[in-house]
Short mmCIF file of C-alpha atoms and ligand atoms in Angstrom, two decimals:
data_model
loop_
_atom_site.label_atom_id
_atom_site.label_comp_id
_atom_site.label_asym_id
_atom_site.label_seq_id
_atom_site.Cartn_x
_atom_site.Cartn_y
_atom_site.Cartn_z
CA UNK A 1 -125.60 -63.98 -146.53
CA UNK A 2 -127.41 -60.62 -146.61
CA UNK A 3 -125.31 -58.03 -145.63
CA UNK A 4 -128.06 -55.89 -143.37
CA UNK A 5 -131.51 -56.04 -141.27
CA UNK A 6 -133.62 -53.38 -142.33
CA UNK A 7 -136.94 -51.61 -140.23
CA UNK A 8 -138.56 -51.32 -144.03
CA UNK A 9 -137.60 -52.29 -147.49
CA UNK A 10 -139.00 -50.37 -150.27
CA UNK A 11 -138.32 -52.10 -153.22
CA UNK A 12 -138.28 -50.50 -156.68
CA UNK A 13 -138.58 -47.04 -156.45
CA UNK A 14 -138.32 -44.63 -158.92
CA UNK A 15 -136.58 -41.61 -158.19
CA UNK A 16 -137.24 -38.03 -159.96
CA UNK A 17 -134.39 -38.85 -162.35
CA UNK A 18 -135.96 -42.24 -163.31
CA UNK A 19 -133.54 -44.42 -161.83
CA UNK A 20 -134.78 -47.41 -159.68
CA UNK A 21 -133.94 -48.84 -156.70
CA UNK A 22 -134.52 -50.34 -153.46
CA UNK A 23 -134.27 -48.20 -150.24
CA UNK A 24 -133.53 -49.96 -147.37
CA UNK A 25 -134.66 -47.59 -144.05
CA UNK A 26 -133.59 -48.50 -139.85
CA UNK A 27 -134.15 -45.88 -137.44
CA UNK A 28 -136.33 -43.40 -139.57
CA UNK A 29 -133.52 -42.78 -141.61
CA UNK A 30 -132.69 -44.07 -145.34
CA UNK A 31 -129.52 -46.53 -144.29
CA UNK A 32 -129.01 -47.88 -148.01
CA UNK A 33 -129.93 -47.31 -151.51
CA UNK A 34 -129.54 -49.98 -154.03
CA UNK A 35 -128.20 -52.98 -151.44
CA UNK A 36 -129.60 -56.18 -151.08
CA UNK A 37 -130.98 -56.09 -147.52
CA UNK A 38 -133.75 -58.21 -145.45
CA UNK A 39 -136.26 -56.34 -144.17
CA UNK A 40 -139.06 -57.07 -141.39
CA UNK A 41 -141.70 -55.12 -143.68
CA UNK A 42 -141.35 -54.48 -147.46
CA UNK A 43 -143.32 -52.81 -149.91
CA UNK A 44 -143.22 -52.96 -153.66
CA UNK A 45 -143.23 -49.50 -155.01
CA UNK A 46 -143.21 -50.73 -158.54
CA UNK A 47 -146.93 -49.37 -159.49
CA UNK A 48 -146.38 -46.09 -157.48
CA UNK A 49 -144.94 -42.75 -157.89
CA UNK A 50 -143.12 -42.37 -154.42
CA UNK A 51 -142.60 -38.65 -153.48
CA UNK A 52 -140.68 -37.45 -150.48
CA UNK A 53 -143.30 -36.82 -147.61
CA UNK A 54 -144.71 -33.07 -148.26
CA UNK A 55 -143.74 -30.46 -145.24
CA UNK A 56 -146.57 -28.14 -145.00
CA UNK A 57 -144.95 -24.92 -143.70
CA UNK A 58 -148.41 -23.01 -142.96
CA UNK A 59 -150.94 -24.74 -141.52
CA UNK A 60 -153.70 -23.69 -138.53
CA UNK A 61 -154.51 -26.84 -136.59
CA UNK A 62 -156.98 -24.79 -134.24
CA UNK A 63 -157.75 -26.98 -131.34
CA UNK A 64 -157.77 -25.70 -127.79
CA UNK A 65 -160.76 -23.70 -127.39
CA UNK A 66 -161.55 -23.53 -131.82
CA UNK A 67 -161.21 -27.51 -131.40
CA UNK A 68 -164.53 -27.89 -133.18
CA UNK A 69 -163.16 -26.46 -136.24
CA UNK A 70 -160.34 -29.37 -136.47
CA UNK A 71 -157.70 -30.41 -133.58
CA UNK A 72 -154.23 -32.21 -134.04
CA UNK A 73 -155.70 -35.38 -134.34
CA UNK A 74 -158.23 -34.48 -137.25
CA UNK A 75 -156.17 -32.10 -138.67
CA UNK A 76 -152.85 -34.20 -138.94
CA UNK A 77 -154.58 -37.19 -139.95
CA UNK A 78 -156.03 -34.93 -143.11
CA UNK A 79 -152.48 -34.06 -143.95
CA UNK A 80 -151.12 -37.76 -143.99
CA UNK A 81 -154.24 -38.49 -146.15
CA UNK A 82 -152.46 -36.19 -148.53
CA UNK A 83 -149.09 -36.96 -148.14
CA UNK A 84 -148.13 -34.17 -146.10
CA UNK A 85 -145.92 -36.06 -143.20
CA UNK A 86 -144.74 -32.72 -141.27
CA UNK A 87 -146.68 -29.69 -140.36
CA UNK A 88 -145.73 -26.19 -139.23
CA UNK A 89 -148.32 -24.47 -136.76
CA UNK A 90 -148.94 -21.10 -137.00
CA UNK A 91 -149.35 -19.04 -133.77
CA UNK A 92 -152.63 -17.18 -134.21
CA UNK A 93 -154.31 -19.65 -131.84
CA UNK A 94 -156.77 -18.59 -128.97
CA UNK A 95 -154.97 -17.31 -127.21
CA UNK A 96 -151.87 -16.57 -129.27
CA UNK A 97 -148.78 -18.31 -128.83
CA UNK A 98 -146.59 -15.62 -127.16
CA UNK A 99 -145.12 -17.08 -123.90
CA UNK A 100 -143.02 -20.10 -123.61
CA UNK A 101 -145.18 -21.64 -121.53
CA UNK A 102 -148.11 -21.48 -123.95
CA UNK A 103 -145.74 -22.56 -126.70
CA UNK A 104 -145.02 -25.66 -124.37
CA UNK A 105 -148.57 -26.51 -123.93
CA UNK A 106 -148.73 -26.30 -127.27
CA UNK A 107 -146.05 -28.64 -127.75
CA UNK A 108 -147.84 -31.14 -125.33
CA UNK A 109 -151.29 -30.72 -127.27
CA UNK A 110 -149.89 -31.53 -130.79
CA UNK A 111 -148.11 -34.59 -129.05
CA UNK A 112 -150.98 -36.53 -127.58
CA UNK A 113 -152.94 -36.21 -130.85
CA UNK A 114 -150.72 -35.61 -133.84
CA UNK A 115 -149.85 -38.39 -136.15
CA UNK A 116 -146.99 -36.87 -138.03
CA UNK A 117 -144.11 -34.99 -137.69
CA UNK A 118 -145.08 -31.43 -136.24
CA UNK A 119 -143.67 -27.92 -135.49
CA UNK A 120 -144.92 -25.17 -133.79
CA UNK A 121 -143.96 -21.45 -134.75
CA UNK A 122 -143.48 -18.41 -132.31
CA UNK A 123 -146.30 -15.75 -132.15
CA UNK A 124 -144.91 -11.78 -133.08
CA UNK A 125 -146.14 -9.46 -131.08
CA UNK A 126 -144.57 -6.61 -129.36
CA UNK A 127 -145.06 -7.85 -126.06
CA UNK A 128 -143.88 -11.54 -126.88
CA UNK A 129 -141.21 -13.22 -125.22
CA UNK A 130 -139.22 -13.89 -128.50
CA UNK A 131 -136.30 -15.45 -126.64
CA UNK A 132 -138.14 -17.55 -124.23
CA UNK A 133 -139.32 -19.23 -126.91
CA UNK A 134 -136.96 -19.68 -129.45
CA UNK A 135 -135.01 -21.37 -126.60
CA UNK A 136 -138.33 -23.28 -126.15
CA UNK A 137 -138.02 -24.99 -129.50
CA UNK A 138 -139.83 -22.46 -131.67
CA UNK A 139 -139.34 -23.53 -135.27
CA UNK A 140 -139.81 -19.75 -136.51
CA UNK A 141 -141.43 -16.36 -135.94
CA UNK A 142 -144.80 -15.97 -137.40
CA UNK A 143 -146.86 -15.74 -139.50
CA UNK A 144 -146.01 -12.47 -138.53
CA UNK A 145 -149.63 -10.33 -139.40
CA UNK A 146 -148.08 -7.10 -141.18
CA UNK A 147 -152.09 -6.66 -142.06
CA UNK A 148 -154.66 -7.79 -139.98
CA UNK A 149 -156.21 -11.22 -140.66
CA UNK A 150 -158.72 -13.67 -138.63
CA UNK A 151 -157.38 -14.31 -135.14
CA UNK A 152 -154.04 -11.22 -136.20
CA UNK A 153 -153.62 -7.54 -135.60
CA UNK A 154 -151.71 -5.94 -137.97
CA UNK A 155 -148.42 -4.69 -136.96
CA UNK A 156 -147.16 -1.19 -137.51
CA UNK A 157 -144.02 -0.60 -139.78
CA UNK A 158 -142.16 0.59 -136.58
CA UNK A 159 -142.95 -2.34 -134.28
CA UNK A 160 -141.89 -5.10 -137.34
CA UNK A 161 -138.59 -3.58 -137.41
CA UNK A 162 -137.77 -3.42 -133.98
CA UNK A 163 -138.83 -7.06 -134.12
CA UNK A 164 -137.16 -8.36 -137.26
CA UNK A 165 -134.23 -7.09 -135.06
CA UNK A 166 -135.02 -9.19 -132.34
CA UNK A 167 -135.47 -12.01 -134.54
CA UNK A 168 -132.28 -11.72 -136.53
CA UNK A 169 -130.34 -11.54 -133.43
CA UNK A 170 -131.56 -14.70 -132.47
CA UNK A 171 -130.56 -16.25 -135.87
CA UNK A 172 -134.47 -17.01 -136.53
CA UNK A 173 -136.81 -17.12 -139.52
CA UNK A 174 -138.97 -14.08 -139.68
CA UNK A 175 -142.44 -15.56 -141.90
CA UNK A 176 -144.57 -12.62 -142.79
CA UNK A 177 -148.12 -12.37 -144.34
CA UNK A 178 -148.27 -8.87 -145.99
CA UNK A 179 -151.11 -7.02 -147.33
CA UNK A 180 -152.40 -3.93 -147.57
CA UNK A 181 -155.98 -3.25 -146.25
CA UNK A 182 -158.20 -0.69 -147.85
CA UNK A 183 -161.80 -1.38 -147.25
CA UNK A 184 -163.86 -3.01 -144.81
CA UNK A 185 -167.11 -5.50 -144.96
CA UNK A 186 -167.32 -6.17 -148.27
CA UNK A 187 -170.63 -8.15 -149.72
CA UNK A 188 -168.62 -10.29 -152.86
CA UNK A 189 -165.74 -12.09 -153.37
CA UNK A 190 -164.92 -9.56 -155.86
CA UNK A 191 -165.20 -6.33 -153.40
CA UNK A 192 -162.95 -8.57 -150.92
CA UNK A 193 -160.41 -8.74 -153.60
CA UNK A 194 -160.87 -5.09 -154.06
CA UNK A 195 -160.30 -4.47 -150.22
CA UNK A 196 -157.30 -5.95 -150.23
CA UNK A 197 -155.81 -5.91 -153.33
CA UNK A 198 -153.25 -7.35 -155.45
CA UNK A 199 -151.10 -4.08 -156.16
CA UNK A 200 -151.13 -3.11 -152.23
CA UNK A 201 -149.88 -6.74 -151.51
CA UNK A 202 -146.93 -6.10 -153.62
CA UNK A 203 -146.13 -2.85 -152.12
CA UNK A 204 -146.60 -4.37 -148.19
CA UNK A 205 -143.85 -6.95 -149.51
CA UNK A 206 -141.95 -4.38 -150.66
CA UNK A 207 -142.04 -2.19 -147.59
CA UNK A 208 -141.39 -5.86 -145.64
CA UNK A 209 -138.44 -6.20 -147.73
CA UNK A 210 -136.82 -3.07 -147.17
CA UNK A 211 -137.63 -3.36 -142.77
CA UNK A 212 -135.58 -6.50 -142.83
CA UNK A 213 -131.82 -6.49 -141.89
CA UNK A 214 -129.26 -7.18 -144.14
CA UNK A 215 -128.77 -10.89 -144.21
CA UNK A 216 -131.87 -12.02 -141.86
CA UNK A 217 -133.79 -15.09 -142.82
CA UNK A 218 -137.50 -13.83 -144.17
CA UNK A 219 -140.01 -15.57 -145.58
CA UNK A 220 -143.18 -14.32 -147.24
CA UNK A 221 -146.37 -16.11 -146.59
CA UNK A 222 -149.25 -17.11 -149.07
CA UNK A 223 -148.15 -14.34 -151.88
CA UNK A 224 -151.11 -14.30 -154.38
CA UNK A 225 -149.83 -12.34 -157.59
CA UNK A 226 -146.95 -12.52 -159.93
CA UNK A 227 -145.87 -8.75 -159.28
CA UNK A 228 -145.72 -10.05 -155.06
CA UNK A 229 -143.68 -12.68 -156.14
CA UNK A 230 -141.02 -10.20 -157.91
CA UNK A 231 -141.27 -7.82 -155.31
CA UNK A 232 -139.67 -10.42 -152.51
CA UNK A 233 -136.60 -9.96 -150.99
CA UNK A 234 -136.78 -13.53 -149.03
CA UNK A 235 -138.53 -16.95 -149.84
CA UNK A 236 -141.70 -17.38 -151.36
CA UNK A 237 -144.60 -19.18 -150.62
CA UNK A 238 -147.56 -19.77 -152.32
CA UNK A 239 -150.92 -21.29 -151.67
CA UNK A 240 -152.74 -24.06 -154.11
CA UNK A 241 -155.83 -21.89 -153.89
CA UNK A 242 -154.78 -19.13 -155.18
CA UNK A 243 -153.15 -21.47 -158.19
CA UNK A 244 -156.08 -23.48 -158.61
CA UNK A 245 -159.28 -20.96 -157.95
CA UNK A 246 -160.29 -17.67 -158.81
CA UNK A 247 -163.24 -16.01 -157.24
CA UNK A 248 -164.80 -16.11 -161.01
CA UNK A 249 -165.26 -19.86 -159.81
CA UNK A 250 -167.37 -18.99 -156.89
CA UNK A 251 -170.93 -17.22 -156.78
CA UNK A 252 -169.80 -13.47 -155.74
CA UNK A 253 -171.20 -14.09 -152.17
CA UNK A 254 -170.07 -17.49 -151.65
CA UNK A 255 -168.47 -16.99 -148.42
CA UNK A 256 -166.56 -20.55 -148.67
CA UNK A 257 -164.10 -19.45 -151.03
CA UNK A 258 -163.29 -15.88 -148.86
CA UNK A 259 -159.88 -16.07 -147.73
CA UNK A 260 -156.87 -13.70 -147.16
CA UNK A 261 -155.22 -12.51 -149.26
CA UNK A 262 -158.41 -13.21 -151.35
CA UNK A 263 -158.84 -15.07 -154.26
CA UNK A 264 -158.04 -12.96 -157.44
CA UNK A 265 -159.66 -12.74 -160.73
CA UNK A 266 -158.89 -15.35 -163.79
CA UNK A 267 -155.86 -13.25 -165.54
CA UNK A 268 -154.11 -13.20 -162.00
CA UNK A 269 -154.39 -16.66 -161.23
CA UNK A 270 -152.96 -17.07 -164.68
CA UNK A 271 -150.15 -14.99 -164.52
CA UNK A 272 -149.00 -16.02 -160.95
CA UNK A 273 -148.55 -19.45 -162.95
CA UNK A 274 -146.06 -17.90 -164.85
CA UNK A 275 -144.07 -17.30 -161.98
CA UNK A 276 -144.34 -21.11 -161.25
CA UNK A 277 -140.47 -21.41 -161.50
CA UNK A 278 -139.41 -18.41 -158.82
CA UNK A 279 -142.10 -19.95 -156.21
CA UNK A 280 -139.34 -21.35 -153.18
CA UNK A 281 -142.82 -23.47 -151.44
CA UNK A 282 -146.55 -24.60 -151.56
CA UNK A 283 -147.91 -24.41 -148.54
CA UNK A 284 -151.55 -25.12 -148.01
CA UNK A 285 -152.14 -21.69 -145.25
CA UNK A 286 -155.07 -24.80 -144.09
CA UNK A 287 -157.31 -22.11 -142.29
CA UNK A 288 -160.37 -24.46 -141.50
CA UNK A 289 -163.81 -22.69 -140.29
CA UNK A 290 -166.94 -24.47 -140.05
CA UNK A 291 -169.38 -24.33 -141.95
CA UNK A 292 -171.85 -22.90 -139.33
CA UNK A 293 -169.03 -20.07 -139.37
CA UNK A 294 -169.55 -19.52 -143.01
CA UNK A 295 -173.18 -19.32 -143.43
CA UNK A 296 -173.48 -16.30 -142.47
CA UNK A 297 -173.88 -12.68 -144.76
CA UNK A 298 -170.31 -12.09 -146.29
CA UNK A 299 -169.25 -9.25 -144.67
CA UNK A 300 -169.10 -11.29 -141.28
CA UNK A 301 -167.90 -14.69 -143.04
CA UNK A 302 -164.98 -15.47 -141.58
CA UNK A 303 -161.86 -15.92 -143.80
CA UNK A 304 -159.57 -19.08 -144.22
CA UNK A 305 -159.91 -22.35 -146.39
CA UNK A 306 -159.10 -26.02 -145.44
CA UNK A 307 -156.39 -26.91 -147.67
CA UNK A 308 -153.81 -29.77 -146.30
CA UNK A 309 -155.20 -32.91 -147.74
CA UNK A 310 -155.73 -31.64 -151.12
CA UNK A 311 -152.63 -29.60 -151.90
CA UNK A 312 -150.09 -32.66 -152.99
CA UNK A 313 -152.96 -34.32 -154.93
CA UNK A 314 -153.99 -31.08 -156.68
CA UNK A 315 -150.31 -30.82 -157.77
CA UNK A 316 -149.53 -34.60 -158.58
CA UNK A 317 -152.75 -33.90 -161.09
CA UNK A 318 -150.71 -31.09 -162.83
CA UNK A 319 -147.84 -33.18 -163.22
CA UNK A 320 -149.83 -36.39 -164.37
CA UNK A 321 -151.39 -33.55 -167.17
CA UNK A 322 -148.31 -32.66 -168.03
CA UNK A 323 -148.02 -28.80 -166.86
CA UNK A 324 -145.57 -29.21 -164.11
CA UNK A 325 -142.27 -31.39 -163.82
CA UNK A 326 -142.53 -34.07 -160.85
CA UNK A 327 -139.32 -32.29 -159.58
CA UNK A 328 -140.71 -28.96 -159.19
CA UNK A 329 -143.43 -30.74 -156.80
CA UNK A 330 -140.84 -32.55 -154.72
CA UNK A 331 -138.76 -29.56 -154.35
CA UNK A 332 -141.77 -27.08 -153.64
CA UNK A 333 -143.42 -29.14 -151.43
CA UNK A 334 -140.61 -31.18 -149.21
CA UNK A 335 -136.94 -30.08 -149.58
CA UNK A 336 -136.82 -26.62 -150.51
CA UNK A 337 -139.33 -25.55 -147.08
CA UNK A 338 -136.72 -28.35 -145.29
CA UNK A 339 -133.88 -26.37 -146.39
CA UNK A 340 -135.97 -22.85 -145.76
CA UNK A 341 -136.62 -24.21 -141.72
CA UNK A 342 -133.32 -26.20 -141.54
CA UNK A 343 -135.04 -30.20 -141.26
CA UNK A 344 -133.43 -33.04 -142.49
CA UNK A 345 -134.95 -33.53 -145.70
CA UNK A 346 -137.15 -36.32 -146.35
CA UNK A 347 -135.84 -38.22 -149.52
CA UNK A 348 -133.87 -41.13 -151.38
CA UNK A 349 -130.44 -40.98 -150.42
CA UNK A 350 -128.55 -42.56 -147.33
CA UNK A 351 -129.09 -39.97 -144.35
CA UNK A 352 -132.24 -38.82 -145.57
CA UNK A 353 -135.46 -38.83 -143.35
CA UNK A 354 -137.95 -41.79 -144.35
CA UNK A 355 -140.92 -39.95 -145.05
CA UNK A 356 -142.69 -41.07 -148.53
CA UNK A 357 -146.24 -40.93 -149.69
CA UNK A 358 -146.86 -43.20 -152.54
CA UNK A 359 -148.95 -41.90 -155.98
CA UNK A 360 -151.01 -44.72 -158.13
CA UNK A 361 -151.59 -43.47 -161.73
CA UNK A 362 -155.07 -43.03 -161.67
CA UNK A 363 -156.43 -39.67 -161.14
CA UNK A 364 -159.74 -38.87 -158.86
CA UNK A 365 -161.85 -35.77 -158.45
CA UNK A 366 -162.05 -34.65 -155.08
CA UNK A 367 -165.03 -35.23 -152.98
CA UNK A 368 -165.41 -33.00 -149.72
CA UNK A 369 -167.72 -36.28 -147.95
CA UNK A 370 -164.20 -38.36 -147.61
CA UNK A 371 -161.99 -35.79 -146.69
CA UNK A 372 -160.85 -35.96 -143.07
CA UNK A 373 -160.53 -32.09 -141.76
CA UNK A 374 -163.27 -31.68 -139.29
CA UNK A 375 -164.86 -28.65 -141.35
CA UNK A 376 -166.17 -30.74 -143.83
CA UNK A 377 -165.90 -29.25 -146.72
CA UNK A 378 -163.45 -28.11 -149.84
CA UNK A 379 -163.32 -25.37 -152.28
CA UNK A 380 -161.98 -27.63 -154.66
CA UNK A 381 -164.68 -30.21 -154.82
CA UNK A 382 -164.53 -31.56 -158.01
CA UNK A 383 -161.21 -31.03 -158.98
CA UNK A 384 -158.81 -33.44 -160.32
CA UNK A 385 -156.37 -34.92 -158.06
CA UNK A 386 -154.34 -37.63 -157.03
CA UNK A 387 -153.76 -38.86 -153.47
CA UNK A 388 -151.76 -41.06 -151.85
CA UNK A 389 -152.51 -44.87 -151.23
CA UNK A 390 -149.77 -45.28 -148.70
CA UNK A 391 -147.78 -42.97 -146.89
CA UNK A 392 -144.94 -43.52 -144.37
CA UNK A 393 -143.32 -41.71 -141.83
CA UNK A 394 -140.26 -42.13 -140.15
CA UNK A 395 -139.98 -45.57 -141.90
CA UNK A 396 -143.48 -46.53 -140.44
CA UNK A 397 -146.26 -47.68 -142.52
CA UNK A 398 -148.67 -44.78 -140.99
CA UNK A 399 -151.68 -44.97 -143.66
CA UNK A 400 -153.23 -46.89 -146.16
CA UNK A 401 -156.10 -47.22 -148.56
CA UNK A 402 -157.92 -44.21 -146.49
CA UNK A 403 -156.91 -46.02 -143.08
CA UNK A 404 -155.01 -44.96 -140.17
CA UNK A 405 -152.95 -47.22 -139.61
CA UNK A 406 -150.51 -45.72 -136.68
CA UNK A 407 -149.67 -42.43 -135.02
CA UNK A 408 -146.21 -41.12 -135.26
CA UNK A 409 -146.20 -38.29 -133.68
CA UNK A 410 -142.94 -35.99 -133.64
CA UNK A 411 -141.67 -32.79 -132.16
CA UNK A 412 -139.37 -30.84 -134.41
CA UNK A 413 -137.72 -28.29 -132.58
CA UNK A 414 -135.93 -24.77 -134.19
CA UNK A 415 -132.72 -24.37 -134.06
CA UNK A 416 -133.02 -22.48 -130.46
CA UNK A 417 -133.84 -25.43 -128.93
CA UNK A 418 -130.33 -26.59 -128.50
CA UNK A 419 -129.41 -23.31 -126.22
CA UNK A 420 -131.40 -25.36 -123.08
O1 DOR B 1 -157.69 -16.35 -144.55
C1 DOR B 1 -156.91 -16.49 -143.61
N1 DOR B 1 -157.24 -17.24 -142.54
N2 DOR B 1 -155.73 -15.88 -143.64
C2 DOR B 1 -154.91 -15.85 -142.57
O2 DOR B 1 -153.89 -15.24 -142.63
C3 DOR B 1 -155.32 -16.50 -141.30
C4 DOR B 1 -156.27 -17.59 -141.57
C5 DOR B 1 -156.94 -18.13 -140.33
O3 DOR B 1 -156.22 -18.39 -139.33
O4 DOR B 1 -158.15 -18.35 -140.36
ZN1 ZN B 2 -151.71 -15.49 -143.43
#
């Protein structure tokens, strides 16, 4: 006699440390590893690497009124396609998220279209009723713009502290982007860089650092050099673009490839490599614009990049080349932001939340036509990568072989959420 029913059997997986077994999943959650179970679905994981699904801590779904540049449907089904299974919304919607009520309708938006896991973080803005919705179920405060970026105004030093205190009383995560801007409309990739450079990036997280209160949860968004990265006092994040491209890639107008922080030249890119080991997360900052947006003269481009679907597959192709350990990827990309925002992480032990995306050993190049984001294109077209064949969330088969296959749609609340 068997000694359990399971939702999903996944038979022979490997974990990071090589060892192999079946995982046996009922209720979302990983019930047993290793026991003989029946299952109503199995599948044989033999030929697959199976990562943990990816949580994408920065991500701009748009929608609302910007719902031509990608909405929660488009958007979320993109980040299953690459093995992303939970996303993190940032706030600088139109309008911005700054009242509980737009935070719920919010909430509602991402539920009727979503097909993964979602959270939704809490605008920072002066005026913003921090409290109302924390209590709400914020997951965390910002990207909180301590430089001005598309849809952001830059905060003054005096304003961030007064709400870093307000955040820290409430026990939330402060996420900042920080930059320092010195120049405006710029015609090249090169001048944007210039405009907003590398050393005054460094400094802002500096200053950022020093603002916070002892012992408050901060978390630096999208830092894009090696000195940023030593100058944090808080977790890291990190973009793929910035690891994979350099605006020496790009024609010096191509407006496709202007984002902020910008792009930096080949010896950055480089070096922020070398930091590969202090970086807490990869997030993709997806910023989609059209590409009506885009072709325009530089100076008006807007900037952002689409980034969800490609991130894990850009990174699984570093590992199958050997640069990176498989670890580092798992970590970066699904427990250590779990353990940042405090989810359940996703993973191979009983308890664990049954989110997987599974890896053949073949790698592709990436080819903007069969992505899903609604913008329609990539600046990595052409790059090696591997993506997913299958991915599953919550112990549900939700994609496969470039299909849809179900929505499973879920709110994650912040830890606020419980003072209702
Ligand atoms: O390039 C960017 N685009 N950086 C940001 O911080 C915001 C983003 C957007 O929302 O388009
Ligand atoms: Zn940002």
């Amino acid at each position: 006699m068997l000694p359990v029913t399971a939702d999903l059997l996944l038979r022979n997986v490997a974990s990071p440390t090589g060892r192999r077994a079946d995982i046996a999943v009922t209720g979302g959650v990983v019930r047993h590893v290793g026991a003989a179970v029946r299952a109503d679905e199995t599948i044989d994981c033999s030929r697959f690497t199976c990562l943990p699904g990816a949580v994408d801590m920065h991500v701009h779904m748009r929608g609302g009124v910007q719902a031509d540049k990608e909405d929660w449907r488009s958007g979320t089904v993109s980040a299953v396609a690459g093995g992303v299974t939970l996303v993190v919304d940032q706030p600088n919607t139109v309008p911005p998220i700054t009242t509980p009520d737009r935070l719920r309708a919010r909430i509602r938006e991402a539920g009727e279209q979503a097909v993964c896991g979602f959270a939704i973080n809490a605008g920072v803005l002066p005026d913003a009723d921090l409290t109302g919705m924390w209590k709400a179920g914020a997951m965390a405060f910002g990207e909180t713009f301590a430089a001005p970026s598309s849809y952001g105004e830059g905060l003054d030093l005096e304003s961030l502290r007064a709400l870093f205190a307000r955040i820290h009383t409430l026990g939330g995560l402060a996420t900042v982007h920080a930059e320092e801007v010195c120049g405006t409309a710029p015609e090249t990739l090169a001048e944007h860089d210039r405009a907003r450079p590398g050393e005054g990036e460094a400094r802002a997280v500096g200053r950022v650092g020093e603002l916070a209160p002892v012992g408050m949860r901060l978390h630096f968004c999208h830092l894009s050099t090696a000195a940023s990265v030593r100058a944090a006092r808080g977790s890291v994040e990190v973009t793929p673009h910035h690891l994979f491209l350099s605006y020496e890639d790009f024609d010096p107008d191509n407006t496709l490839a202007r984002v902020n922080p910008p792009l930096r030249d080949e010896a950055t890119r480089r070096a922020l490599w070398s930091c590969w080991d202090a970086i807490d997360v990869i997030a993709s900052d997806h910023a989609p614009h059209t590409l009506a947006e885009k072709s325009v003269p530089f100076r008006s481009a807007p900037s952002g990049i689409p980034g969800i679907e490609t991130m894990v597959p850009l990174l699984m192709a570093a590992v199958y080349r050997g640069r990176i350990s498989l670890l580092s990827v798992i970590e970066k990309t699904s427990w250590r932001p779990s353990e940042i925002l405090g989810l359940p992480r996703a993973g191979f032990e009983p308890g664990d939340r049954a989110d997987y995306a599974l890896y053949p050993d073949e790698l592709t190049r990436i080819d903007a036509s069969r992505l899903h984001t609604k913008c329609g294109w990539s600046p990595f077209e052409g790059s090696e990568a591997v993506f997913p064949e299958e991915v599953i969330v919550g112990g549900v088969r939700v994609y496969a072989h470039g299909d849809l296959l179900e929505a499973r749609p879920r709110f994650c609340p912040g830890k606020g959420y419980l003072l209702q």
